[in-house]
Tab-separated table of C-alpha atoms and ligand atoms in Angstrom:
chain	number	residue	atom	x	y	z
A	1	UNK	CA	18.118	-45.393	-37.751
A	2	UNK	CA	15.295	-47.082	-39.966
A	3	UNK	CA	13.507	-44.652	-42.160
A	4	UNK	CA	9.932	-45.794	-40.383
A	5	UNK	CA	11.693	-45.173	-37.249
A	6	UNK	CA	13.061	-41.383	-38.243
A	7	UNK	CA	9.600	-40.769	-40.128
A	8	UNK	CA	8.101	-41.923	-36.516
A	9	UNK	CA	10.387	-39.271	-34.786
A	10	UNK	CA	9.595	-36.717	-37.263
A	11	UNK	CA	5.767	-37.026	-36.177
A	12	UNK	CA	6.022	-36.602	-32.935
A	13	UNK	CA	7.869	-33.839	-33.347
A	14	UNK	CA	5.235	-32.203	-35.447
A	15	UNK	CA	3.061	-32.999	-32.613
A	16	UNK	CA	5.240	-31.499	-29.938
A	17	UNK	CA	5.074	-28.535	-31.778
A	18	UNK	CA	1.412	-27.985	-32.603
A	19	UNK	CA	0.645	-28.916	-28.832
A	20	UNK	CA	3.408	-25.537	-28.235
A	21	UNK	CA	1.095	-23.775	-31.019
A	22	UNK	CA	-2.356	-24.267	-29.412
A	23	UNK	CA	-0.902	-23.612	-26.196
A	24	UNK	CA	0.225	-20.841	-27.507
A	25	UNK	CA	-2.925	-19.278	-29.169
A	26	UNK	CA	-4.861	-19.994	-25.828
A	27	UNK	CA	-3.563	-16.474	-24.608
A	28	UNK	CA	-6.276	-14.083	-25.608
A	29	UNK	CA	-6.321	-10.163	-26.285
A	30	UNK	CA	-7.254	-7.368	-23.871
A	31	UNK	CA	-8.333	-5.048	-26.797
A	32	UNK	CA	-10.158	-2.350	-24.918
A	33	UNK	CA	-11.098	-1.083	-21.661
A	34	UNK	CA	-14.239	1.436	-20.513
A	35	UNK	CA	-15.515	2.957	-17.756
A	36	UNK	CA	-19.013	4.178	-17.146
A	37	UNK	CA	-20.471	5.780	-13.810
A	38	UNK	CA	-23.836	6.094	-12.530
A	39	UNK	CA	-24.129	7.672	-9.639
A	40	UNK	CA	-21.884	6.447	-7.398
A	41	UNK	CA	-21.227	2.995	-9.068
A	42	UNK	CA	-18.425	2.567	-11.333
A	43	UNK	CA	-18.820	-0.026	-14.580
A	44	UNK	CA	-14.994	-1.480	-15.955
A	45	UNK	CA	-15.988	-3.097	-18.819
A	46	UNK	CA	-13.385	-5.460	-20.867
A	47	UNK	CA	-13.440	-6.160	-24.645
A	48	UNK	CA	-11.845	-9.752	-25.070
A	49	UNK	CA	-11.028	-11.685	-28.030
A	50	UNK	CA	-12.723	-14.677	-25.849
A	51	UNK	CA	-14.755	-15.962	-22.845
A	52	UNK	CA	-12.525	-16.802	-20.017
A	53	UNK	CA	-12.474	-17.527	-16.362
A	54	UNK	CA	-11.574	-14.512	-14.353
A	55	UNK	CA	-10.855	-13.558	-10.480
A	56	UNK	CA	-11.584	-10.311	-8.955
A	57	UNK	CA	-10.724	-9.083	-5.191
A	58	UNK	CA	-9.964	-5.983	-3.361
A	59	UNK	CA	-7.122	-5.251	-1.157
A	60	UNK	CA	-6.030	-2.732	1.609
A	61	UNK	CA	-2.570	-0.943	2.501
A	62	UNK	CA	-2.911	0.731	-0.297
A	63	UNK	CA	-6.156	0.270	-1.590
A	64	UNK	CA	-6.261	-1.997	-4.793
A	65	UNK	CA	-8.686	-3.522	-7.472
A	66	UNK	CA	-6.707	-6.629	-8.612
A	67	UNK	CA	-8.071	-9.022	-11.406
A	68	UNK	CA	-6.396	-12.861	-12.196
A	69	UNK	CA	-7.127	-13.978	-15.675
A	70	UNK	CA	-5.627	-16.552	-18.051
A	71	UNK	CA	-2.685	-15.142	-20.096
A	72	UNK	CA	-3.458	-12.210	-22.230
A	73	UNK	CA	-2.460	-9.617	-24.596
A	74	UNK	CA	-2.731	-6.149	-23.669
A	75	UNK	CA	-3.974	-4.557	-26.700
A	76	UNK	CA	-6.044	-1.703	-25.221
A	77	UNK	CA	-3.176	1.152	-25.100
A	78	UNK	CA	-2.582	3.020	-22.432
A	79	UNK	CA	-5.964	4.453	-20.018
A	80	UNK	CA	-7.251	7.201	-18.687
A	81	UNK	CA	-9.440	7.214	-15.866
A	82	UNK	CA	-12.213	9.418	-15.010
A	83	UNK	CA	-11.958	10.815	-11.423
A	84	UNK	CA	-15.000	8.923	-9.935
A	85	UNK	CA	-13.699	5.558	-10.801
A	86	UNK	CA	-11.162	6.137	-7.724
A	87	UNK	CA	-8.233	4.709	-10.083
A	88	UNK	CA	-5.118	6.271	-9.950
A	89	UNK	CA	-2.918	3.570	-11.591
A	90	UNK	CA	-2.877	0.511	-13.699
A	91	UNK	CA	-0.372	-2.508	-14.237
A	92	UNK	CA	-0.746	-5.306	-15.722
A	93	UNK	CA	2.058	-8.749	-16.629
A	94	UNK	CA	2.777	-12.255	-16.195
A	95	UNK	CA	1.551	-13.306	-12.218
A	96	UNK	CA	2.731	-17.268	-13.083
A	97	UNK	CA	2.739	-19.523	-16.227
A	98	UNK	CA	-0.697	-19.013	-17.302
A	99	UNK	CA	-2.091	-16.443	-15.445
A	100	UNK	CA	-1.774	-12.788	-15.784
A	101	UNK	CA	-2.865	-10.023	-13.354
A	102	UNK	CA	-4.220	-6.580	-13.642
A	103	UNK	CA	-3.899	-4.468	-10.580
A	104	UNK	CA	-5.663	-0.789	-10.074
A	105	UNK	CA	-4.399	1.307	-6.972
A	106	UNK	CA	-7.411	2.997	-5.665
A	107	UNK	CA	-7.332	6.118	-3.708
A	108	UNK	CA	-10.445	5.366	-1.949
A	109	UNK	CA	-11.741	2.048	-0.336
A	110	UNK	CA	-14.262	-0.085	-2.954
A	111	UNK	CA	-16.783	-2.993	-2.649
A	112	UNK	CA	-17.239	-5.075	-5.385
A	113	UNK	CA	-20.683	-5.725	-6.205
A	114	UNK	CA	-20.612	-7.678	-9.244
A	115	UNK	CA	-18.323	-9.076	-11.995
A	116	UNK	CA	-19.669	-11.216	-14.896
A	117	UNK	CA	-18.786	-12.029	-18.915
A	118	UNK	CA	-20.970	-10.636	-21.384
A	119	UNK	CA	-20.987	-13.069	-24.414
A	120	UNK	CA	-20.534	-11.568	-27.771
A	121	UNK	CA	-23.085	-10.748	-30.099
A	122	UNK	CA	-21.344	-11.497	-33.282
A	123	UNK	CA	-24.261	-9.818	-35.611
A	124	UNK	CA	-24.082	-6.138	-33.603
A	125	UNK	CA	-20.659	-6.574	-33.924
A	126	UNK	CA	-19.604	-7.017	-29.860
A	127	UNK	CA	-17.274	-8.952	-28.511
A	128	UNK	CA	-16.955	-10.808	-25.354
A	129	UNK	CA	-17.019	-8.453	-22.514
A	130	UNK	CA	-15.729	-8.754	-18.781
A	131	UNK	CA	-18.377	-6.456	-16.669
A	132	UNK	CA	-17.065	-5.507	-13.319
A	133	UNK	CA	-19.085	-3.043	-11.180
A	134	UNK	CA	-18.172	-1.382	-7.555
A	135	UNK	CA	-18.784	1.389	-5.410
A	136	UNK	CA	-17.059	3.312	-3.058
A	137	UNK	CA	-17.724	1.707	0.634
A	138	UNK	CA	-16.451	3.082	3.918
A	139	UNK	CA	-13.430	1.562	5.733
A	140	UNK	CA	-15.432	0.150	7.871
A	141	UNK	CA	-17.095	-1.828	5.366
A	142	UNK	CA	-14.349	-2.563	3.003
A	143	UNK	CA	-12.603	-4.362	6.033
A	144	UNK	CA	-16.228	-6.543	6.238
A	145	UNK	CA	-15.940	-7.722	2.885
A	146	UNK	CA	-12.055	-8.067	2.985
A	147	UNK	CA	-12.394	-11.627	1.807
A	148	UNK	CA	-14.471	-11.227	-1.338
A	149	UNK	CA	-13.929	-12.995	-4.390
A	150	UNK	CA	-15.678	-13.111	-7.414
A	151	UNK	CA	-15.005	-14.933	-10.293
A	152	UNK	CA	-13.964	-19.019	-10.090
A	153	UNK	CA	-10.566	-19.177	-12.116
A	154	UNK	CA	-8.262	-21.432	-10.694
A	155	UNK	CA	-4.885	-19.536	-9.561
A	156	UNK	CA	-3.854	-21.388	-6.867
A	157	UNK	CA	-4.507	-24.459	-8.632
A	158	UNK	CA	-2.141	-24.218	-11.717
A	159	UNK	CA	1.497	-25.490	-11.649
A	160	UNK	CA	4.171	-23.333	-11.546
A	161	UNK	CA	7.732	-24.281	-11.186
A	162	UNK	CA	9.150	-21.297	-9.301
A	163	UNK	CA	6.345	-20.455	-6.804
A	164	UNK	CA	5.370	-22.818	-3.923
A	165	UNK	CA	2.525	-22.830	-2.078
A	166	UNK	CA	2.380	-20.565	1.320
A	167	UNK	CA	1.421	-23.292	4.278
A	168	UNK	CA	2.364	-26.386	3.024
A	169	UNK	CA	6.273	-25.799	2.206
A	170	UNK	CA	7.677	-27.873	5.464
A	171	UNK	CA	11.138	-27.007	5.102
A	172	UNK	CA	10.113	-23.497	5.377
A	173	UNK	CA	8.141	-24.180	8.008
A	174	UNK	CA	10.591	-25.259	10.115
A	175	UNK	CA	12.346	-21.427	9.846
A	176	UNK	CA	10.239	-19.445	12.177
A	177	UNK	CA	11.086	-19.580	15.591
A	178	UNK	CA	13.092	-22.707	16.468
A	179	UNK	CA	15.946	-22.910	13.729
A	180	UNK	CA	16.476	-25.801	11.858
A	181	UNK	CA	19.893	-26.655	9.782
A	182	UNK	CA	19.926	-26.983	5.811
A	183	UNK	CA	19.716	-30.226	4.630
A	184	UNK	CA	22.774	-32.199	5.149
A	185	UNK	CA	25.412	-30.553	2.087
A	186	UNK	CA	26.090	-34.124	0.291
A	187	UNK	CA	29.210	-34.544	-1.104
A	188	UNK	CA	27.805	-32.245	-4.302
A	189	UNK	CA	29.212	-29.061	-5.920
A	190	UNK	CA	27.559	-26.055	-4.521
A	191	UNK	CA	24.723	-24.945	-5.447
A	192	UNK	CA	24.471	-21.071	-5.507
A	193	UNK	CA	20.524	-19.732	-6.398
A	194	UNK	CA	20.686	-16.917	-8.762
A	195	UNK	CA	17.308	-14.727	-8.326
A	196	UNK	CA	16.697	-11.531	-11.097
A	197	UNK	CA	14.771	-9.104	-8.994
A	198	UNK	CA	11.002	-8.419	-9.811
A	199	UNK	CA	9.129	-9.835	-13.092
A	200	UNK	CA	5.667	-10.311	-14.945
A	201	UNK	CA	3.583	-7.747	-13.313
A	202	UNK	CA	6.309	-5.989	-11.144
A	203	UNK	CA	8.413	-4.115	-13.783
A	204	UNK	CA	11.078	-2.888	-11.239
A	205	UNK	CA	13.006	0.034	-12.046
A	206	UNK	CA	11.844	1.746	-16.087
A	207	UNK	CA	14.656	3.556	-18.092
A	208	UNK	CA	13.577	7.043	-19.383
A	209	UNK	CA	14.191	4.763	-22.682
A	210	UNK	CA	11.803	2.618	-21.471
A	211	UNK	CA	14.327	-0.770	-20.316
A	212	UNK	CA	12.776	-2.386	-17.590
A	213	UNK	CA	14.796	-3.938	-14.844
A	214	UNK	CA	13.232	-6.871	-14.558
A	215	UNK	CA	14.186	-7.998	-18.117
A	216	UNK	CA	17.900	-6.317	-17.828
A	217	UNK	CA	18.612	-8.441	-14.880
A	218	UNK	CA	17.011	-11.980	-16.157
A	219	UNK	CA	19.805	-11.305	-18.905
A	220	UNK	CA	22.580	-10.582	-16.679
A	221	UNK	CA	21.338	-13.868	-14.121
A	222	UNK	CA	21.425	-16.068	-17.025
A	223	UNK	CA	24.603	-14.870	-18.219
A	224	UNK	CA	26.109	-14.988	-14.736
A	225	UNK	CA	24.460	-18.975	-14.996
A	226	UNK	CA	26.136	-19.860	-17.769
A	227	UNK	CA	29.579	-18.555	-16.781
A	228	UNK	CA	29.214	-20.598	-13.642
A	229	UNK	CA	27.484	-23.744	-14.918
A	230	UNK	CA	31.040	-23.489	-17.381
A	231	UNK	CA	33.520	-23.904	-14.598
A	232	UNK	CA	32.137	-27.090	-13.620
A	233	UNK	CA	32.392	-26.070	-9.974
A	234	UNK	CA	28.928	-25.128	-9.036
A	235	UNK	CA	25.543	-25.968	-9.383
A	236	UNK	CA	23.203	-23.114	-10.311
A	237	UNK	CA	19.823	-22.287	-10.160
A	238	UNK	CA	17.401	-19.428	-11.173
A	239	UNK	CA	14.525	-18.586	-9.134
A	240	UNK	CA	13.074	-17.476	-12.028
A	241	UNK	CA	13.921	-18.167	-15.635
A	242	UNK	CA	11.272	-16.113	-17.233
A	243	UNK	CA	9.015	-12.902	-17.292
A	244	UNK	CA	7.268	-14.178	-14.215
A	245	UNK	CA	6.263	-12.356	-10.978
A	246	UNK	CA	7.338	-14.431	-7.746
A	247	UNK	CA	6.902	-13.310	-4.001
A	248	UNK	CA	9.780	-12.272	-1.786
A	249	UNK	CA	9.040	-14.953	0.682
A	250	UNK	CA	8.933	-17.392	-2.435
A	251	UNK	CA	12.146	-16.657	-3.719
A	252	UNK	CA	13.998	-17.154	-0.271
A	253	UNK	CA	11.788	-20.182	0.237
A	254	UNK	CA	13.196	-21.517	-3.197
A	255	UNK	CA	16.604	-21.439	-2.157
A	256	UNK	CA	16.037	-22.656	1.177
A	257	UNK	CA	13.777	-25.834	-0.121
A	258	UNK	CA	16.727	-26.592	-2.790
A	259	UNK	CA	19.534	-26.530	0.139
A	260	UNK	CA	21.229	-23.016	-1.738
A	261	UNK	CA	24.881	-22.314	-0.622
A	262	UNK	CA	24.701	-19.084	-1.611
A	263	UNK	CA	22.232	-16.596	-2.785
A	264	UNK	CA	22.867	-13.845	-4.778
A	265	UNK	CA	19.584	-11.165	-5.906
A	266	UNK	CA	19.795	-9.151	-8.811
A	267	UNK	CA	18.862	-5.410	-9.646
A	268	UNK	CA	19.305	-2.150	-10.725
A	269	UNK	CA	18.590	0.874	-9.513
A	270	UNK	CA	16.814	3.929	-10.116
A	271	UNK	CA	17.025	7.213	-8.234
A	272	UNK	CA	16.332	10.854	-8.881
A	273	UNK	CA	20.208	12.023	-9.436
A	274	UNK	CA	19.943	11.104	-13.127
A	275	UNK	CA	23.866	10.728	-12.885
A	276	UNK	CA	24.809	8.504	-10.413
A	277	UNK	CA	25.718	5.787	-11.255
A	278	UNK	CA	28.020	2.735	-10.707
A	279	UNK	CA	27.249	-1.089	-8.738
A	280	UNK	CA	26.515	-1.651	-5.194
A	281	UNK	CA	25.886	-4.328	-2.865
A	282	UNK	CA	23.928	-5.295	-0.294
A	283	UNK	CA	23.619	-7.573	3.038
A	284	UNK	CA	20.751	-8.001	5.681
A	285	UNK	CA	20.697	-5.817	8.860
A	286	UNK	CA	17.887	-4.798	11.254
A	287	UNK	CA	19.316	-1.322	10.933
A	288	UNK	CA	20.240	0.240	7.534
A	289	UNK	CA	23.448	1.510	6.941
A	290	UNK	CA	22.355	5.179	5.594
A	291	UNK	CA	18.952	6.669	4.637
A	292	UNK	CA	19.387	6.274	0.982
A	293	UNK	CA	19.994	2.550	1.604
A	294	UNK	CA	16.701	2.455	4.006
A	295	UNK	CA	14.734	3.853	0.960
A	296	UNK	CA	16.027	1.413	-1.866
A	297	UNK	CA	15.337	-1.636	0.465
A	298	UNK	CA	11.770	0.149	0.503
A	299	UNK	CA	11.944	0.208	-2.837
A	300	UNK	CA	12.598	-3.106	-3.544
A	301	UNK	CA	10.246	-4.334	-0.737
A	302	UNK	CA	7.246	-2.930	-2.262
A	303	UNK	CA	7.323	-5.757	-4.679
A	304	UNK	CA	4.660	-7.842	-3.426
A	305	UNK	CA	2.709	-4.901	-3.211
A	306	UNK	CA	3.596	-3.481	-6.749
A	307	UNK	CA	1.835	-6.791	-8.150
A	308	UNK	CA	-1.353	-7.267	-5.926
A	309	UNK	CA	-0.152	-9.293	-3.412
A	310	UNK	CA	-2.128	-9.149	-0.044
A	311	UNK	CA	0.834	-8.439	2.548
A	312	UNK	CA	-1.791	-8.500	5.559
A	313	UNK	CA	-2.550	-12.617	5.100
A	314	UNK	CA	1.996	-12.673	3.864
A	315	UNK	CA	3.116	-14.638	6.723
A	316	UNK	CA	5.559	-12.585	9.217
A	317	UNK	CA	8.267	-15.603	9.504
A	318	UNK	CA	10.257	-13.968	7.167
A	319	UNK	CA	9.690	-10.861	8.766
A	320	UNK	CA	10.849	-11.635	12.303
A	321	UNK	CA	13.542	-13.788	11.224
A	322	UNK	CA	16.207	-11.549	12.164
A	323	UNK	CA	16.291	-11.947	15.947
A	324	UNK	CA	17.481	-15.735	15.426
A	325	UNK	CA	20.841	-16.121	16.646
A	326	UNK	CA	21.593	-18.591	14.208
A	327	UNK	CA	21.013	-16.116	11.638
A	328	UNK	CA	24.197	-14.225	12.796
A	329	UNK	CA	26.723	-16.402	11.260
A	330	UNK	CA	25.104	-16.595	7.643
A	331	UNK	CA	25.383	-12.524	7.975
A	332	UNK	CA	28.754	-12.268	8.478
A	333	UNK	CA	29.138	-14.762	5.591
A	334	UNK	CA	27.364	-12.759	3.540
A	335	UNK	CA	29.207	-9.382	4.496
A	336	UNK	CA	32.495	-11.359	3.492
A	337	UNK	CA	30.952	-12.192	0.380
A	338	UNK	CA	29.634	-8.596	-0.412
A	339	UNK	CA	33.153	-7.509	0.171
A	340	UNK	CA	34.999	-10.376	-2.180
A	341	UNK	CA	31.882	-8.628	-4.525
A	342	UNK	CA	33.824	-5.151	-4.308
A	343	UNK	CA	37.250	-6.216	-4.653
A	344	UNK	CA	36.202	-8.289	-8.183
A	345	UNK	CA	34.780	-4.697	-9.604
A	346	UNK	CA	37.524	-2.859	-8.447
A	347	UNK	CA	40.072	-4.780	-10.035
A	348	UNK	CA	37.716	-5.762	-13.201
A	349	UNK	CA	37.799	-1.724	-13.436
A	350	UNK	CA	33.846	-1.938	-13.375
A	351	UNK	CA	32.211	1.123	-11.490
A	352	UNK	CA	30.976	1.073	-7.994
A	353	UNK	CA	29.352	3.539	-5.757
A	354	UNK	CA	31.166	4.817	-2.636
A	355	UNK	CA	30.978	3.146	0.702
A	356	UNK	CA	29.221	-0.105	-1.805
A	357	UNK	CA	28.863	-2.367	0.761
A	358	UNK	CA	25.184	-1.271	2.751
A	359	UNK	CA	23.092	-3.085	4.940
A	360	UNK	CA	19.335	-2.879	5.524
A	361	UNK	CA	16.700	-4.948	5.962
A	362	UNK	CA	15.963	-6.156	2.665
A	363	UNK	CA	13.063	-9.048	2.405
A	364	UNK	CA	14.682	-11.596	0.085
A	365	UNK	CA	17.622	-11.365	2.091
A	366	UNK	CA	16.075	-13.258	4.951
A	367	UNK	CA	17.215	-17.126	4.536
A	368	UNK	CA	18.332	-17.791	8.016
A	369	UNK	CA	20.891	-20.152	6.672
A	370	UNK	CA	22.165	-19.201	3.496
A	371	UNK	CA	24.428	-16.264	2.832
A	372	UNK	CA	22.708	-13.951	1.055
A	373	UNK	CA	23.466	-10.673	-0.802
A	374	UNK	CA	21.704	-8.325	-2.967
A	375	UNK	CA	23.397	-6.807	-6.074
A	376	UNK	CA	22.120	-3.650	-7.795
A	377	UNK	CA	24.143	-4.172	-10.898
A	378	UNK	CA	23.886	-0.466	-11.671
A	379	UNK	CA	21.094	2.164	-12.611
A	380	UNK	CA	18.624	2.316	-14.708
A	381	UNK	CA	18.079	5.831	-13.786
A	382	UNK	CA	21.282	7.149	-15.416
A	383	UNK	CA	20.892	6.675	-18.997
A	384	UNK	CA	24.109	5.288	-19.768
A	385	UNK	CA	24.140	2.931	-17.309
A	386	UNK	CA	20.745	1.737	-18.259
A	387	UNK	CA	21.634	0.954	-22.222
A	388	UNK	CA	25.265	-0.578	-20.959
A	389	UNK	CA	23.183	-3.364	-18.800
A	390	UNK	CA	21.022	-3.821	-21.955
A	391	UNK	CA	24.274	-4.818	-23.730
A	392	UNK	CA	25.339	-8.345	-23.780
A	393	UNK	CA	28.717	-7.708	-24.056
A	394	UNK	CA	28.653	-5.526	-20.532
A	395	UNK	CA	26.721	-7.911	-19.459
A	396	UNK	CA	29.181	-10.523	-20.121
A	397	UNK	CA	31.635	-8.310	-18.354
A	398	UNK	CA	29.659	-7.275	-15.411
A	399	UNK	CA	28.569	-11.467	-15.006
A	400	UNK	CA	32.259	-12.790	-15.440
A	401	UNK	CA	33.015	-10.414	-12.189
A	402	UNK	CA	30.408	-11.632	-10.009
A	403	UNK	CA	31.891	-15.056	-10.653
A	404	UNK	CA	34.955	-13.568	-9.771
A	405	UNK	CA	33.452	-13.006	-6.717
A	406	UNK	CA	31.825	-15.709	-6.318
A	407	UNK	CA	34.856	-18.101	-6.753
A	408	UNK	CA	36.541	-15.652	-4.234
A	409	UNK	CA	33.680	-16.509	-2.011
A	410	UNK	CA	34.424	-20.491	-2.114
A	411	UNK	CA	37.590	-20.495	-2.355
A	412	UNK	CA	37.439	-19.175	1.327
A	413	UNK	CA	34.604	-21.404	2.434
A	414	UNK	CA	37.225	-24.206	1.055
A	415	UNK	CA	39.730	-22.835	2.957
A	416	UNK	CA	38.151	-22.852	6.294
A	417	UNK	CA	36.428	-26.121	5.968
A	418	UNK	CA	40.350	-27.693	5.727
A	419	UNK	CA	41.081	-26.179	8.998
B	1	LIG	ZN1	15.008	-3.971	-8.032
């Protein structure tokens, strides 16, 4: 290579990576966060490091404050909240690249009556401020004003690789009430869809030493990726492949738009029996197999919810999915698979719970044409547990037996196609 050429290469390089810089110090700081009341009226006001854009609504089922702005810093410590504000709870991550969410829950129904940025007044020493002021409204009223936004930054608008839009996604369409086949399988390896449970604003499941799930199981889905992608026998995708929060209908819609052969959801646990502990996995069924099984598919359902999603406007397809006949093979695939699971921990010596294949009615498990199981890789609530799935060598360990169980898994499929 000429040296003009190489000192040619080595600019645009520089540029590549002071366009990565200033994208990078676009995210701004959340540095505090006050509340005043006055009579009846609550005032949330934001200190920011910098104007932005911002979106504000309310939603219902529980009652939440939720708030969309460009990706921040939280720098303002943990809150407190004065009764009258009506805010129990705060959260706050990644909703997609670029934009990050607050969400309050409420105990009490709100209307939003105004929401504005106060600039900063360098010389008295203020910063940028986001104002937002409400007031507790009746039911009644709340349900008037349902639809409410204030604010004019551009959510829906920005790309994200992992999240399609609701109503225009045709080959999801096409799964409500009269089934359609996958995409014709092309003579291709196949392609199993790896999806980490939760992300960005949804922590899932916290450690008493303070692991989150979300980031335990990315680890252990690209470790599970890479073992795979190194057999040179399947093709592998994550539904996400960072700190991002995605729907449940999102992530079945992602394997179902990329023609998945197999889906396989990642999690783990956390229940009140600080020592239980040990894997367990899980298939789709109307009815769940036992109540503790109905309350961890509650669990992980509440999701959407957990990150400010509006689950009245969520459309039911995915819902009412389960009465479709066609559905009934892919099932029974998947309960074949979730057994081949169990045998690979048993004889890898890794620990499972008793009876650890359960059924319930688990949202991401709804593909109508993919074989789908959930994994809770162990829990987070047992202390042990929780600092083993930090580790990357368990990790390794715990991802080289799903593949065992996944290879299981095809090996049969090969089997039967021969017949
Ligand atoms: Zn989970």
């Amino acid at each position: 290579m000429s040296s003009i050429r190489r000192l040619g290469l080595y600019i645009l390089l520089c540029i590549v990576l002071l366009l990565g810089q200033s994208e990078a110090a676009l995210a701004f700081d959340i540095n505090d966060v006050r509340f005043g009341n006055h009579d009846e009226r609550t005032r949330m006001v934001f200190d920011l490091s910098q104007n932005t854009d911002f979106r504000i609504f309310a939603l219902s089922d529980p009652y939440r404050l939720v708030i969309d702005l460009p990706s921040f810093s939280w720098r303002a410590g943990n809150v407190t909240y004065p009764p009258a504000t009506k805010i129990t709870a705060l959260r706050h991550g990644n909703l997609k690249p670029g934009i990050s969410r607050l969400v309050f829950d409420l105990n009490a129904p709100v209307g939003l009556e105004a929401a504005f940025i106060l600039p900063a007044q360098r010389g008295a020493g203020k910063p940028d401020r986001l104002v937002i002021d409400y007031t507790p409204v009746s039911k009644a009223q709340f349900a008037a004003e349902k639809n409410k936004v204030l604010g004019k930054l551009d959510v829906d608008g920005t790309n994200s690789p992992s999240v399609t839009p609701d109503s225009s996604d045709s080959s999801y369409q096409s799964a409500s009430s009269t089934y359609a086949p996958p995409p014709p399988r092309k003579n291709q390896k196949p392609l199993v869809v790896i999806d980490p449970g939760h992300g960005g604003v949804d922590p899932g499941a916290i450690s008493s030493s303070n692991l989150r799930e979300k980031n335990v199981v990315l680890a252990l889905a690209k470790e599970l990726k890479q073992q795979l992608l190194a057999t040179g026998q399947y093709r592998v995708m994550l539904t996400r492949e960072e700190d991002v929060f995605i729907k449940l209908s999102d992530r079945v819609k992602f394997a179902r738009k990329h023609g998945a052969d197999l889906f396989v959801s990642i999690h783990a646990d956390s229940i009140e029996k600080k020592n239980v502990r040990g894997a367990s996995f899980y298939t789709l069924s109307e009815k769940a197999s036992d109540a503790q099984t109905a309350k961890l598919a509650a669990r992980e359902n509440r999701a959407d919810l957990i990150a400010g999603i509006d689950l009245s406007v969520e459309d039911e397809q995915v819902a009412n999915i389960l009465v479709d006949l066609a559905m009934r093979d892919t099932t029974n695939q998947g309960k074949y698979f979730a057994n081949q699971m169990v045998d690979a921990f048993n004889a890898n010596g890794l620990k499972i719970l008793p009876n650890a294949h359960r059924h319930a009615g688990f949202a991401v498990l709804k593909a109508p044409d993919i074989p789908s199981i959930l994994v809770e890789a162990g829990f987070m609530s047992n202390n042990e547990e929780a600092a083993q799935l930090n580790s990357s060598s368990h990790r390794k360990n715990v991802a080289r037996t799903l593949k065992r169980g996944i290879d299981a898994y095809f090996e049969q499929v090969k089997k039967n196609q021969r017949i």
